[in-house]
PDB file of C-alpha atoms in Angstrom:
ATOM      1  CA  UNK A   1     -42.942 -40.587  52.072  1.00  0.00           C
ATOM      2  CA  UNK A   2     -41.701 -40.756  48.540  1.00  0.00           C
ATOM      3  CA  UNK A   3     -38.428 -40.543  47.145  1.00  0.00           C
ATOM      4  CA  UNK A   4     -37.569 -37.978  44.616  1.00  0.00           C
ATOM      5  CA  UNK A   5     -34.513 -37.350  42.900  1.00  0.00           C
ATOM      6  CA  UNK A   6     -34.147 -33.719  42.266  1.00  0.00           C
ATOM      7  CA  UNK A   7     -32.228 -33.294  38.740  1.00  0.00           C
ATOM      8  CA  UNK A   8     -29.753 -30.380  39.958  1.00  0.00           C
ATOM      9  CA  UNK A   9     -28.426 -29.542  36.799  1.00  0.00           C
ATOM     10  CA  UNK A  10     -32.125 -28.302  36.175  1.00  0.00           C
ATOM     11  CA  UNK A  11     -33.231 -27.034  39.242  1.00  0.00           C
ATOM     12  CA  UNK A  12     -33.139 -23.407  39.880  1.00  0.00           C
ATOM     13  CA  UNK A  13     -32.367 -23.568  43.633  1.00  0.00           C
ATOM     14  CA  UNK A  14     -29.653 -25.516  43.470  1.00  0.00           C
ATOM     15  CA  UNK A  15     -26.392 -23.424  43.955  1.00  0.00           C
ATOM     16  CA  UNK A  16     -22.998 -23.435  41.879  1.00  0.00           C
ATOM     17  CA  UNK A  17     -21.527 -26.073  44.052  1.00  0.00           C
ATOM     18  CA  UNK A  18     -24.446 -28.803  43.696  1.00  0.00           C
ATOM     19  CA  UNK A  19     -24.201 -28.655  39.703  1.00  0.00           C
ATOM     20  CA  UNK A  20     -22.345 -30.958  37.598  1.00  0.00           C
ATOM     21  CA  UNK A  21     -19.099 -29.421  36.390  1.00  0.00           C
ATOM     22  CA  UNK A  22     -18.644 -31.353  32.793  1.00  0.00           C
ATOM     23  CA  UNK A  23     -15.100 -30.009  32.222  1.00  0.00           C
ATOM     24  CA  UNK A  24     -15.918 -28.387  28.981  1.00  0.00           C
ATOM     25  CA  UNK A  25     -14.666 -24.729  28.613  1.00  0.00           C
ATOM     26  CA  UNK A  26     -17.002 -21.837  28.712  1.00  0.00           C
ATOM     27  CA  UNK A  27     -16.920 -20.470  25.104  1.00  0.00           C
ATOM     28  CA  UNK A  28     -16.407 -16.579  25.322  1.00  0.00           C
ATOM     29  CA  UNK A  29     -17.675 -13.777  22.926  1.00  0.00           C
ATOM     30  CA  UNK A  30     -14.829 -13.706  20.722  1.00  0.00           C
ATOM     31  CA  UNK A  31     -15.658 -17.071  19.470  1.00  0.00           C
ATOM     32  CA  UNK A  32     -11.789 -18.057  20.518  1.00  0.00           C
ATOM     33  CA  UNK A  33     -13.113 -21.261  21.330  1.00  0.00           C
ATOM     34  CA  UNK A  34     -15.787 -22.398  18.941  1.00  0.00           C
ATOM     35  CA  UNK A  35     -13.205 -22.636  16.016  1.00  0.00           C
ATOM     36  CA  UNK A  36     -13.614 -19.212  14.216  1.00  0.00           C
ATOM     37  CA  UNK A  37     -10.615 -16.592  13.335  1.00  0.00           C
ATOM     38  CA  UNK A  38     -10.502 -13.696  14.986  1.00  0.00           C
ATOM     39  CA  UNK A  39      -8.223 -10.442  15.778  1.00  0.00           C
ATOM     40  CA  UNK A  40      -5.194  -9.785  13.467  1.00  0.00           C
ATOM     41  CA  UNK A  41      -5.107 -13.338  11.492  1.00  0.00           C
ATOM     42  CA  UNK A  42      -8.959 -12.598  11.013  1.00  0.00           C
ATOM     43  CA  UNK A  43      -9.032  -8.991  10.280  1.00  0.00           C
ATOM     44  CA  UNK A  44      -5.946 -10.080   7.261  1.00  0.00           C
ATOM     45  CA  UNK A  45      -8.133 -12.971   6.198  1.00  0.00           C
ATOM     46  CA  UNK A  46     -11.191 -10.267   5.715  1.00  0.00           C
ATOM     47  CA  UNK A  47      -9.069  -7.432   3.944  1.00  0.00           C
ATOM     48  CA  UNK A  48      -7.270 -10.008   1.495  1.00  0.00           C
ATOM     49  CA  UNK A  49     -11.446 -11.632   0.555  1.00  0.00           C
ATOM     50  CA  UNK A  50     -12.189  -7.771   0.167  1.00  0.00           C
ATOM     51  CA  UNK A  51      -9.521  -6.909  -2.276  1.00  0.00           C
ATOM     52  CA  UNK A  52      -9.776  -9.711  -5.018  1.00  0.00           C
ATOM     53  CA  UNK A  53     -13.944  -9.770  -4.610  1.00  0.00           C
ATOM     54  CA  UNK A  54     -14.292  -6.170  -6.334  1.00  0.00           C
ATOM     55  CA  UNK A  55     -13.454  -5.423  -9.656  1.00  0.00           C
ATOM     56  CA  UNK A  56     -11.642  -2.229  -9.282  1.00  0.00           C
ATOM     57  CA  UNK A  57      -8.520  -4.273  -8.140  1.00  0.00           C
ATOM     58  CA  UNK A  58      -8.102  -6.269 -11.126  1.00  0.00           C
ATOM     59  CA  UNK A  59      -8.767  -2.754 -13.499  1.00  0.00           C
ATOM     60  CA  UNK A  60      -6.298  -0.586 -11.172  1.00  0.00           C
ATOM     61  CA  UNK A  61      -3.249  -3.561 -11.557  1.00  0.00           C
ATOM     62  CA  UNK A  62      -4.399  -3.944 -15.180  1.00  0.00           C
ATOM     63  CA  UNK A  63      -3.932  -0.055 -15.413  1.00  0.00           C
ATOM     64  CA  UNK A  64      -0.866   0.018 -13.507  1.00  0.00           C
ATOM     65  CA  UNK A  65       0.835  -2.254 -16.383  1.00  0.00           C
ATOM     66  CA  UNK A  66      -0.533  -0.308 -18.763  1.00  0.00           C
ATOM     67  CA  UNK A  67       0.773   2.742 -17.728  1.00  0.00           C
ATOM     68  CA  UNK A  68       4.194   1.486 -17.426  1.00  0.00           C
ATOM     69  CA  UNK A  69       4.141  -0.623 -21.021  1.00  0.00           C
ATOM     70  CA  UNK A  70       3.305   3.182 -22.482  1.00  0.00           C
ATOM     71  CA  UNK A  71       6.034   5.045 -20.912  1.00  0.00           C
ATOM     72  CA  UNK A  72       8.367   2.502 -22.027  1.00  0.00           C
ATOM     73  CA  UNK A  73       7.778   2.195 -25.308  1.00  0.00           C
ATOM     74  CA  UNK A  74       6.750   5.671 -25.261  1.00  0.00           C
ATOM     75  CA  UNK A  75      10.334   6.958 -24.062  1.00  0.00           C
ATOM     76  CA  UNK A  76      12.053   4.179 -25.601  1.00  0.00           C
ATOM     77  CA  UNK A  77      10.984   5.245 -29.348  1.00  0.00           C
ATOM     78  CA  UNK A  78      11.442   8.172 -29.148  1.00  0.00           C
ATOM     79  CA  UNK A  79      14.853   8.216 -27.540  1.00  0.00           C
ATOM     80  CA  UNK A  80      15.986   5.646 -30.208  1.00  0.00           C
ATOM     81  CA  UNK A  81      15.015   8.013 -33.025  1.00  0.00           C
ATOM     82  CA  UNK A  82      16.789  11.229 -31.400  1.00  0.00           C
ATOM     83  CA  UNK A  83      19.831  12.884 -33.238  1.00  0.00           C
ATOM     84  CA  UNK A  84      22.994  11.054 -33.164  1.00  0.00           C
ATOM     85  CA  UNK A  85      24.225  13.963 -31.592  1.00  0.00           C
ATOM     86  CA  UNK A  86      23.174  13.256 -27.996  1.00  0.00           C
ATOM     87  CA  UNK A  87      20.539  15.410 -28.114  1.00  0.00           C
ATOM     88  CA  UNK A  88      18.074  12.954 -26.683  1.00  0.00           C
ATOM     89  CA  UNK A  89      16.105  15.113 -24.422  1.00  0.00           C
ATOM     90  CA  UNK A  90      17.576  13.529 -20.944  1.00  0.00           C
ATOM     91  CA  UNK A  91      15.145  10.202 -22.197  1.00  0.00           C
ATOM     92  CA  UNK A  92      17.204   7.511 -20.910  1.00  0.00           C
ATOM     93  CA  UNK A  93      18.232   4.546 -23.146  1.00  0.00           C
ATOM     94  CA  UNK A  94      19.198   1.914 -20.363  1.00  0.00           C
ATOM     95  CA  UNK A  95      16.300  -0.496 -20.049  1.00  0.00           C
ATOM     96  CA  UNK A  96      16.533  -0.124 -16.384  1.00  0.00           C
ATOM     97  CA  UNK A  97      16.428   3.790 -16.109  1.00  0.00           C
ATOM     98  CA  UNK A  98      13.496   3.565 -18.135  1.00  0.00           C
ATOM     99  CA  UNK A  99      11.730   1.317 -16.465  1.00  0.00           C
ATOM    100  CA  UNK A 100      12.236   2.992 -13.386  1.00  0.00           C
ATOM    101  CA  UNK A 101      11.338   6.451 -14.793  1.00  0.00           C
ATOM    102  CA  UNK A 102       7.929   4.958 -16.148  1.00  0.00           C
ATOM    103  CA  UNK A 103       6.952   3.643 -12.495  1.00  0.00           C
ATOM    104  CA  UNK A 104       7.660   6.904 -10.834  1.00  0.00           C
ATOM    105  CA  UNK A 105       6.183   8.850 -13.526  1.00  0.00           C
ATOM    106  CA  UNK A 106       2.963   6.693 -14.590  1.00  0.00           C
ATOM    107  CA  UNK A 107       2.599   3.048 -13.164  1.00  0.00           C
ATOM    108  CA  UNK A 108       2.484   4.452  -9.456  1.00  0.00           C
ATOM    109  CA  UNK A 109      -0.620   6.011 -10.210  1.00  0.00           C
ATOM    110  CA  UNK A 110      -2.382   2.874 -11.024  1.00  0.00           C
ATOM    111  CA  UNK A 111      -1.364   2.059  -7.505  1.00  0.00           C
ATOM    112  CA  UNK A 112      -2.042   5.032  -5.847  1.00  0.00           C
ATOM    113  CA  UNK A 113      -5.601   4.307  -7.423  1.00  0.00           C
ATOM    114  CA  UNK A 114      -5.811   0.908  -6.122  1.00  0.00           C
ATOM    115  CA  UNK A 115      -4.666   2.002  -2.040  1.00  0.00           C
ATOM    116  CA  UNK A 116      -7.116   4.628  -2.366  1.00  0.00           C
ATOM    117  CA  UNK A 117      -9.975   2.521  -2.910  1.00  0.00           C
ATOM    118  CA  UNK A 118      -8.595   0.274  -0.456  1.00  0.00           C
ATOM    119  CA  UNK A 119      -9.551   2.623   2.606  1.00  0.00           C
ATOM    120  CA  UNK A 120     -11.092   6.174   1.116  1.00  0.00           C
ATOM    121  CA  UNK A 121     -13.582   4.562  -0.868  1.00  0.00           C
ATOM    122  CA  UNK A 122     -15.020   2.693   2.432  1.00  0.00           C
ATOM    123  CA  UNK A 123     -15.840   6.042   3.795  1.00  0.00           C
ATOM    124  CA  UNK A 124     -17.400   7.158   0.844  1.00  0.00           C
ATOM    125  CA  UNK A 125     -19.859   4.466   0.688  1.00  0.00           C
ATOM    126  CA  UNK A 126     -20.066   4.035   4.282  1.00  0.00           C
ATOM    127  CA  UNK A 127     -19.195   0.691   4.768  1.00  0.00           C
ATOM    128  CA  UNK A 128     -16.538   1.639   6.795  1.00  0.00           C
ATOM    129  CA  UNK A 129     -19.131   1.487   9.760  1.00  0.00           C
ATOM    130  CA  UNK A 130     -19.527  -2.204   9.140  1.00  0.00           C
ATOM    131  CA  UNK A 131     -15.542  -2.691   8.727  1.00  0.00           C
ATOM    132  CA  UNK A 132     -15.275  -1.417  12.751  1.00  0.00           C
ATOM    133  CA  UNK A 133     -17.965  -3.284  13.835  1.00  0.00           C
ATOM    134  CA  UNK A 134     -16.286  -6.087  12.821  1.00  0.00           C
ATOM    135  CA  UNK A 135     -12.746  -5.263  13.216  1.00  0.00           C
ATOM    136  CA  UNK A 136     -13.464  -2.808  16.490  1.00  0.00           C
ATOM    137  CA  UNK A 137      -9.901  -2.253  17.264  1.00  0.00           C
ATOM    138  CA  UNK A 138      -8.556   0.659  15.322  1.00  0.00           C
ATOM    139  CA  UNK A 139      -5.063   0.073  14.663  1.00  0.00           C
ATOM    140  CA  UNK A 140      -5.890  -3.661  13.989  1.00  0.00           C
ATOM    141  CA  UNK A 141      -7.666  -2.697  10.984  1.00  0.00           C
ATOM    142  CA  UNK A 142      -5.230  -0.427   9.721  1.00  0.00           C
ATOM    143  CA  UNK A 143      -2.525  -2.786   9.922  1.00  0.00           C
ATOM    144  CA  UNK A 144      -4.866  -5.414   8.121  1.00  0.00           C
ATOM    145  CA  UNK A 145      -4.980  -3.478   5.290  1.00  0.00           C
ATOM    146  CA  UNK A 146      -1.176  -2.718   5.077  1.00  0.00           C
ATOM    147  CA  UNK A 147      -0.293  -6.320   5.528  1.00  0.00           C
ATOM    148  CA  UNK A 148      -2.570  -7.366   2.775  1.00  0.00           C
ATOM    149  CA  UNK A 149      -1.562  -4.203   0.225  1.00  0.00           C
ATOM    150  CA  UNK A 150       2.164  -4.571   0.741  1.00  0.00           C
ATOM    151  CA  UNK A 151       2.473  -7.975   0.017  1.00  0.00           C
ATOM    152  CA  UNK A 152       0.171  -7.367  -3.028  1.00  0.00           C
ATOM    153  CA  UNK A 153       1.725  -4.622  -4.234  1.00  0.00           C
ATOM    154  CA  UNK A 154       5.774  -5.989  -4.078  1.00  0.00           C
ATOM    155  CA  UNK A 155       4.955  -9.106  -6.194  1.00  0.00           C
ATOM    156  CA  UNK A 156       3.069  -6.583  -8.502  1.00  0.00           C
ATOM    157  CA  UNK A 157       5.946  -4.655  -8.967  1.00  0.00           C
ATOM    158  CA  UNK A 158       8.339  -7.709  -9.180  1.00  0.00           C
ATOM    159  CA  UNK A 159       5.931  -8.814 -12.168  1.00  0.00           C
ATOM    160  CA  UNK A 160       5.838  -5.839 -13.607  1.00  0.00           C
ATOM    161  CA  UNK A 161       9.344  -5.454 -13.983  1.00  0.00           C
ATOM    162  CA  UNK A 162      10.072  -8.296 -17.126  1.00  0.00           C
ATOM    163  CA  UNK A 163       7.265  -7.037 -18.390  1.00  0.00           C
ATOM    164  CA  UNK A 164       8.244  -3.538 -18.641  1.00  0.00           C
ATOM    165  CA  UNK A 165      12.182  -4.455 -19.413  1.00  0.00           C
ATOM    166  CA  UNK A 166      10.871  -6.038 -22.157  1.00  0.00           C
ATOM    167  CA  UNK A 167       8.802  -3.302 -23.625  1.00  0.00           C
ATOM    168  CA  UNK A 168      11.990  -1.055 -23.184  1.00  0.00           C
ATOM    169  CA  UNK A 169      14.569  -3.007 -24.800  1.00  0.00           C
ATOM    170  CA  UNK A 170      12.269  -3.785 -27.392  1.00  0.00           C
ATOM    171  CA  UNK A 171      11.751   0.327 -27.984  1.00  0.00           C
ATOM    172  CA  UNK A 172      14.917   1.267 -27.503  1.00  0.00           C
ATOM    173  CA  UNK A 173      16.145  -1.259 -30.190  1.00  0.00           C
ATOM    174  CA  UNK A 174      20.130  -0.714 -31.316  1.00  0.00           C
ATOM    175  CA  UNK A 175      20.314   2.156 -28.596  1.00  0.00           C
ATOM    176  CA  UNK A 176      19.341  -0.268 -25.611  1.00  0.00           C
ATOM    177  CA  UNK A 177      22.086  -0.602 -23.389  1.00  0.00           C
ATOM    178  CA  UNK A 178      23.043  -4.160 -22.395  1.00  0.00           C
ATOM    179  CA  UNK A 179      21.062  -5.631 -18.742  1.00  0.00           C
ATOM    180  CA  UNK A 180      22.805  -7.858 -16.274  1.00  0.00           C
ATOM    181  CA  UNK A 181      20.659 -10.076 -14.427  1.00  0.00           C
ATOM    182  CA  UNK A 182      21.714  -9.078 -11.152  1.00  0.00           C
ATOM    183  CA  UNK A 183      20.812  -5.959 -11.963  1.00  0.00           C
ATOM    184  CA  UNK A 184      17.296  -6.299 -13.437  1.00  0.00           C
ATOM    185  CA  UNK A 185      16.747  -8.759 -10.546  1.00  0.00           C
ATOM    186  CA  UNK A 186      17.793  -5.766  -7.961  1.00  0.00           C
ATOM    187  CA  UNK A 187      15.584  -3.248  -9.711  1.00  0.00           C
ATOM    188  CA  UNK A 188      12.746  -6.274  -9.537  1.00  0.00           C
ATOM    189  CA  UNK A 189      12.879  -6.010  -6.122  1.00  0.00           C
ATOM    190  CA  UNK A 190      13.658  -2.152  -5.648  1.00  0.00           C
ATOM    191  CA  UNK A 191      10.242  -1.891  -7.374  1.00  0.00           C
ATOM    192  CA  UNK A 192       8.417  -4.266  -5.646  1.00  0.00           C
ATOM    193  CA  UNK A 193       9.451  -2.558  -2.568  1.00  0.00           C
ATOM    194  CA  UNK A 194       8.633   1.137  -3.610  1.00  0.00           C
ATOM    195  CA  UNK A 195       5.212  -0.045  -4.879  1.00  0.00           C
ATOM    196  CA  UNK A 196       4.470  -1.269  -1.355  1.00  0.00           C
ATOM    197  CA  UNK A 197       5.584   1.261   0.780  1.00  0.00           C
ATOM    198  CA  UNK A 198       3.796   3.909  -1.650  1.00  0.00           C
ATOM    199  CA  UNK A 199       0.327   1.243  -0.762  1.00  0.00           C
ATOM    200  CA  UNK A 200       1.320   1.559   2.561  1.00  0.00           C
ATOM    201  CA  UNK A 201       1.757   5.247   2.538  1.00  0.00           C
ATOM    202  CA  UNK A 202      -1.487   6.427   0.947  1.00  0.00           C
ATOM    203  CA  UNK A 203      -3.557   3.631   3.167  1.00  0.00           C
ATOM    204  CA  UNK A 204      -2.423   6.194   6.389  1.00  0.00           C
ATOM    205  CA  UNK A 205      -3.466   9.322   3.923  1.00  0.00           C
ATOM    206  CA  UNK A 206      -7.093   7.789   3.200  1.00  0.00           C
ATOM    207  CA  UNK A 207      -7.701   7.207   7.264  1.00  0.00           C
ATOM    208  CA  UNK A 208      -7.093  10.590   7.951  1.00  0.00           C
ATOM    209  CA  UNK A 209      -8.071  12.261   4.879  1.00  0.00           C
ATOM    210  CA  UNK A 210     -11.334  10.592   4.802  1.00  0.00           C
ATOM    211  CA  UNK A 211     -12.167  11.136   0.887  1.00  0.00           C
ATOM    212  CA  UNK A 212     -11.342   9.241  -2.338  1.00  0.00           C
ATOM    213  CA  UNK A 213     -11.116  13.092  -4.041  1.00  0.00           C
ATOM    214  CA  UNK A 214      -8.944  14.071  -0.944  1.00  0.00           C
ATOM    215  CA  UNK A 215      -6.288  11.161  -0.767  1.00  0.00           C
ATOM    216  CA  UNK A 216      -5.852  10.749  -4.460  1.00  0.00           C
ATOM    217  CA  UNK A 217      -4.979  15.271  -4.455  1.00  0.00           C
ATOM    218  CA  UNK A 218      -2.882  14.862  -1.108  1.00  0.00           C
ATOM    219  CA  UNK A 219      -1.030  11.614  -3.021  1.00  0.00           C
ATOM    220  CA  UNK A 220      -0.164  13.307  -6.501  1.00  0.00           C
ATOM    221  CA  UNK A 221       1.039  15.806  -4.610  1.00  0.00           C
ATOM    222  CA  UNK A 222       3.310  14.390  -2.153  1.00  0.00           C
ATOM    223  CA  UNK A 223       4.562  11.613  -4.802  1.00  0.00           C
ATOM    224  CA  UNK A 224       5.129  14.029  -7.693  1.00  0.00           C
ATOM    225  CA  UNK A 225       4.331  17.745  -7.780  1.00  0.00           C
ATOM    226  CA  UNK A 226       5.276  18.482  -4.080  1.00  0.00           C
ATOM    227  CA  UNK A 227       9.084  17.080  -5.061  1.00  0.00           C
ATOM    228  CA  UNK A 228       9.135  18.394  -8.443  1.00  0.00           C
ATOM    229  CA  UNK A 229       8.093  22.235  -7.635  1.00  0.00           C
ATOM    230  CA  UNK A 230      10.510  21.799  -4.384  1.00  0.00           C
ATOM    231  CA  UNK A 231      13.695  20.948  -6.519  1.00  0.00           C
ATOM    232  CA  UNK A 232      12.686  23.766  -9.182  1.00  0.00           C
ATOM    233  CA  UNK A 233      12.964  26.868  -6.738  1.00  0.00           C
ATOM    234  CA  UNK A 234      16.040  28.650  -6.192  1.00  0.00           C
ATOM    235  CA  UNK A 235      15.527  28.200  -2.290  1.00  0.00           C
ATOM    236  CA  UNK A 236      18.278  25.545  -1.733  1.00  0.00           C
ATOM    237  CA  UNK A 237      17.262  24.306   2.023  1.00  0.00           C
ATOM    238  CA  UNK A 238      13.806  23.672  -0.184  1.00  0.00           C
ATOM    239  CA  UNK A 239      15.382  21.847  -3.412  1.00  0.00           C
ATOM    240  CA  UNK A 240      17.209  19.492  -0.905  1.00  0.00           C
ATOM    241  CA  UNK A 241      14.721  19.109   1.403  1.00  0.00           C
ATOM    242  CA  UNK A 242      12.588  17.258  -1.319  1.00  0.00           C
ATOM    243  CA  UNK A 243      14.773  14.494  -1.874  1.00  0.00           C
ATOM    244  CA  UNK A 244      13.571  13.153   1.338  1.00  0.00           C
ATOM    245  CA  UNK A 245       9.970  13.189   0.031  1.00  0.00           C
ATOM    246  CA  UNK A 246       8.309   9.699  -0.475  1.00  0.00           C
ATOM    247  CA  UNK A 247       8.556  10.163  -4.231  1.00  0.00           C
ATOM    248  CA  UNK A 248      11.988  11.277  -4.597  1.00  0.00           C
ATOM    249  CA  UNK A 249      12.974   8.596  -2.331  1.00  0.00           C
ATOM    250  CA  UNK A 250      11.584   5.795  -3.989  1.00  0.00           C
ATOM    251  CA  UNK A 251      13.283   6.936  -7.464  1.00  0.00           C
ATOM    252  CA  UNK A 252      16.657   6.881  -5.325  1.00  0.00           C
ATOM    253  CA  UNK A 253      15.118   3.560  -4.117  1.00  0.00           C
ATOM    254  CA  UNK A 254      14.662   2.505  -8.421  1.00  0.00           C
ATOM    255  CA  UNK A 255      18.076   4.530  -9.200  1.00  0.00           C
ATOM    256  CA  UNK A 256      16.519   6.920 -11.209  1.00  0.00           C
ATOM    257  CA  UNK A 257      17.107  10.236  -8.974  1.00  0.00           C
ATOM    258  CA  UNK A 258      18.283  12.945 -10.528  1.00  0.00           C
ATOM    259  CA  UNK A 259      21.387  13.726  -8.061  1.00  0.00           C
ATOM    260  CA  UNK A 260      21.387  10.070  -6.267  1.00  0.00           C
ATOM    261  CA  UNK A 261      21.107  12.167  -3.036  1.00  0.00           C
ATOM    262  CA  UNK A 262      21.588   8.670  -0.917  1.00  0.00           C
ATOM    263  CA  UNK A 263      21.902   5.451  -1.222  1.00  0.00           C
ATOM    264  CA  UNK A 264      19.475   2.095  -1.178  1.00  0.00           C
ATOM    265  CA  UNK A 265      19.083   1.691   2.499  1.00  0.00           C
ATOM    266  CA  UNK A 266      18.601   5.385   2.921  1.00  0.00           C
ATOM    267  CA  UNK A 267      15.746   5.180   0.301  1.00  0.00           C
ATOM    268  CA  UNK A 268      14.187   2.115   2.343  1.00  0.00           C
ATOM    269  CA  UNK A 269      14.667   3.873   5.626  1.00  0.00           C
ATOM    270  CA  UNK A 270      12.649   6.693   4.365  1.00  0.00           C
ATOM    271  CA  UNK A 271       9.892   5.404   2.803  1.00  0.00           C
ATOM    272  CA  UNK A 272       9.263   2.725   5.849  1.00  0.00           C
ATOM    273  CA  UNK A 273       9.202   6.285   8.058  1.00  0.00           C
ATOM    274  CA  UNK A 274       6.710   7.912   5.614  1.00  0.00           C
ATOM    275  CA  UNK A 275       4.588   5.114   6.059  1.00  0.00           C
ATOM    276  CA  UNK A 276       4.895   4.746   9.873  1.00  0.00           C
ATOM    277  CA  UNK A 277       3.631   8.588   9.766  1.00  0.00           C
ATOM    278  CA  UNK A 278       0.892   8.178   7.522  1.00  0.00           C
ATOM    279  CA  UNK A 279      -0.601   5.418   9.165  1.00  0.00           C
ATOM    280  CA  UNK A 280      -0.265   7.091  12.896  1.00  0.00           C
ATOM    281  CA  UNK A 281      -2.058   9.866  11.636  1.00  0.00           C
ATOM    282  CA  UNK A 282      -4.836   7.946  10.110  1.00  0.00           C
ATOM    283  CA  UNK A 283      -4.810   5.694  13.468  1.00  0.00           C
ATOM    284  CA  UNK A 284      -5.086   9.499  15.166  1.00  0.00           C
ATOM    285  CA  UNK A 285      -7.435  10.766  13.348  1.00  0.00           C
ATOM    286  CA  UNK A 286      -9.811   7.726  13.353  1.00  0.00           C
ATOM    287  CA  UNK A 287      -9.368   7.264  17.039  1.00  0.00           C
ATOM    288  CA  UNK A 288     -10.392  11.046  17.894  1.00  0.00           C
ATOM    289  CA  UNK A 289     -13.199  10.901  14.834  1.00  0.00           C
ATOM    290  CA  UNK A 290     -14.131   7.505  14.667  1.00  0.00           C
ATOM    291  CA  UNK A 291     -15.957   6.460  11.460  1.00  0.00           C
TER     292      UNK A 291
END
């Protein structure tokens, strides 16, 4: 008789207990232990290689500044050269007003632009599919998104905000009113802020809109002409219920408002609700419709 030595790791017949154990952990199909990023940290790491890979970004920011840089100068001048009689129009000639008044009134478009082609425009080209098949659970990707936008969007505002004091002093000239630095540094921030909750907000739109057409119409009009034709009518439960609006609550946010219906952390409070509603609803409608 011969003696064979029967390789157990190889042989099929040999149970679970007769094969080696080498200690080494079983690597599962997440990938969680071969190295790779996955969930939230991964799903962030994707949106933020997303967002500065297309050229839209750079053009929407670039248009964003734009926008703002003409309304200042644009209001500036010609509040500068208005009668000495006070009959400027309402154009304000504080540097700060003005800058605020050219965000809510212009720049935030430029942003609205940008969120929307953040989410909307991945439906309209269908890569959305691909987004869920790699990022499968539905809330993680919207939160991906927001945590890469809002970020994005405060510093853009905080920027923005020399930039477009400058412009406005320069404009208004002799009739500028003098800035503290406390305060330009507050409305630096108060910027930054409303520019990222507004991301935030029209991110939740596109989900459950579904359509770049759609969330840029359903943004104008909740940021602008929703608010605007609200506070015109005579209706009085309507004219105050629009101060609590996403626009009219970041201009409180900018102290710009019209009647300063609340204060700062009012403003905040709102717009972080307006954005916890948007995005449930998108989260809502994409669970029910998927993609």
């Amino acid at each position: 008789m011969s003696n064979k030595t029967v390789d157990s790791s190889t042989d099929p017949t040999a149970g679970p207990a007769a094969r080696p154990s080498s200690g080494a952990p079983i690597p599962s199909r997440s990938g969680a232990t071969g190295g790779g990023r996955g969930g939230l940290v991964g799903a962030v790491a994707a949106e933020w290689t997303k967002l500065w890979t297309v050229r839209s970004t750079w053009v929407a920011l670039a248009s964003t500044a734009a926008l703002i840089i003409a309304y200042t100068v644009i209001a500036g001048g010609a509040a500068r050269s208005a009668p000495a009689d006070g009959s400027a129009g309402g154009l304000p000639t504080a540097p700060l007003d003005n800058l605020g008044t050219g965000v809510a009134f212009m720049g935030q478009f430029g942003i609205l632009a940008l969120a929307t082609m953040v989410i909307a425009t991945e439906y309209s080209t269908g890569s959305i599919r691909s987004t869920l098949l790699w990022i499968p659970v539905r809330w993680r990707m919207l939160l991906a998104k927001c945590l890469v936008l809002f970020p994005v969007l405060f510093v853009t505002g905080v920027v923005l905000t020399p930039v477009g004091l400058g412009t406005a002093v320069a404009a208004l000239g002799d009739a500028a009113q003098p800035v503290a630095v406390e305060d330009a540094v507050g409305q630096a921030f108060a910027v930054g802020g409303y520019l990222g909750a507004l991301g935030v907000i029209v991110v939740g739109i596109g989900a459950a809109v579904r359509s770049v057409a759609g969330t840029l119409t359903v943004g104008f009009l909740l940021m602008l002409v929703l608010p605007m034709t609200m506070q015109s009518t005579s209706v009085e439960f309507l004219s105050k219920a629009a101060d609590y609006l996403p626009g009219p609550a970041g201009m409180n946010l900018m102290g710009v408002a019209e009647n300063d219906a609340y204060g700062t952390a009012t403003a905040v409070g709102l717009l972080a609700l307006w954005a916890v509603v948007a995005n449930m609803a998108g989260y809502f409608v994409l669970r029910s419709r998927d993609a």
